[in-house]
């Protein structure tokens, strides 16, 4: 079968021929119906060097996957051949207290996981391929009957990550609250829909690109603002001087973090999701009183089930641009150049 593999750090991935995987006991092989191309894959290609992570190349890219069960190993009882499934991407040990809650992103026994701190497409072979080996049926979530794997694939990260970020701040998203979403890309456009679908808060979307702001309005943002050094001030003007109750930063650069802190209301939440690598000073007076700063990372398996439920009811939808497996490398080139509308999904 064909697979897009990262063969070395600091290199472009290559489409190569590899053997089709065979499931061992407890394992499942899925036929890929869609694999999302994520910005973090670009970091894997370009920014990491040997030793920075507990794992490394070669491996097949793709950590946002859905498809159909192709074959199962001995002892698999929850899924059968032909079932449509999404793959829960963060693979933990399955037995520590976090994993037992389904929060395998924060597994505290990484040496008991299939690979420490990784998963399919993150050290082990992912889904930018015709087939993918999933090491346990525990990592599979059945798809609602009306959800195609192509549509579901990006929801496993580009949907789950913003869902988790929004859910953490639900208590601050009452009917009179304002949520500022900075960065309307693959994750940000989902965050807008998730806030609108699960709360009554007002959403102000911020981006530097006109097309992104148009997308924000299409998916339900109440207002949009161009990203510049006046944005935080404008958010205050639009909220009677108070600021936004919750600011979700899907970029994470120094300018967007500064904007987020300056735009946050007292008692508000500033949540850093994007991994642009920016930093800002944190002190008693660097933001309004009692503003909470937090990071988030991916999401839990129960949350993925909730995301798929919202999607099957038509309440959220990942905009996507489809690429064939032969064009998979091009998907990442387009992603790096900012040319992709919504999420790039690779379909073998
Ligand atoms: Zn990702
Ligand atoms: Zn664990």
mmCIF file of N, CA and C and ligand atoms in Angstrom, residues 93-94 96 99 107-108, ligand 2:
data_model
loop_
_atom_site.group_PDB
_atom_site.id
_atom_site.type_symbol
_atom_site.label_atom_id
_atom_site.label_comp_id
_atom_site.label_asym_id
_atom_site.label_seq_id
_atom_site.Cartn_x
_atom_site.Cartn_y
_atom_site.Cartn_z
ATOM 1 N N UNK A 93 -1.880 4.785 28.183
ATOM 2 C CA UNK A 93 -1.679 3.418 28.682
ATOM 3 C C UNK A 93 -3.007 2.689 28.872
ATOM 4 N N UNK A 94 -4.093 3.474 29.054
ATOM 5 C CA UNK A 94 -5.407 2.846 29.216
ATOM 6 C C UNK A 94 -5.746 2.465 30.641
ATOM 7 N N UNK A 96 -4.040 4.169 33.739
ATOM 8 C CA UNK A 96 -3.797 5.180 34.778
ATOM 9 C C UNK A 96 -5.087 5.962 35.024
ATOM 10 N N UNK A 99 -6.265 8.034 32.002
ATOM 11 C CA UNK A 99 -6.746 7.202 30.892
ATOM 12 C C UNK A 99 -8.090 6.575 31.209
ATOM 13 N N UNK A 107 -2.045 11.060 29.806
ATOM 14 C CA UNK A 107 -1.638 9.786 30.410
ATOM 15 C C UNK A 107 -0.417 9.999 31.303
ATOM 16 N N UNK A 108 -0.497 9.427 32.514
ATOM 17 C CA UNK A 108 0.612 9.602 33.458
ATOM 18 C C UNK A 108 1.513 8.371 33.540
HETATM 19 ZN ZN1 LIG B 2 -2.467 6.366 31.071
#
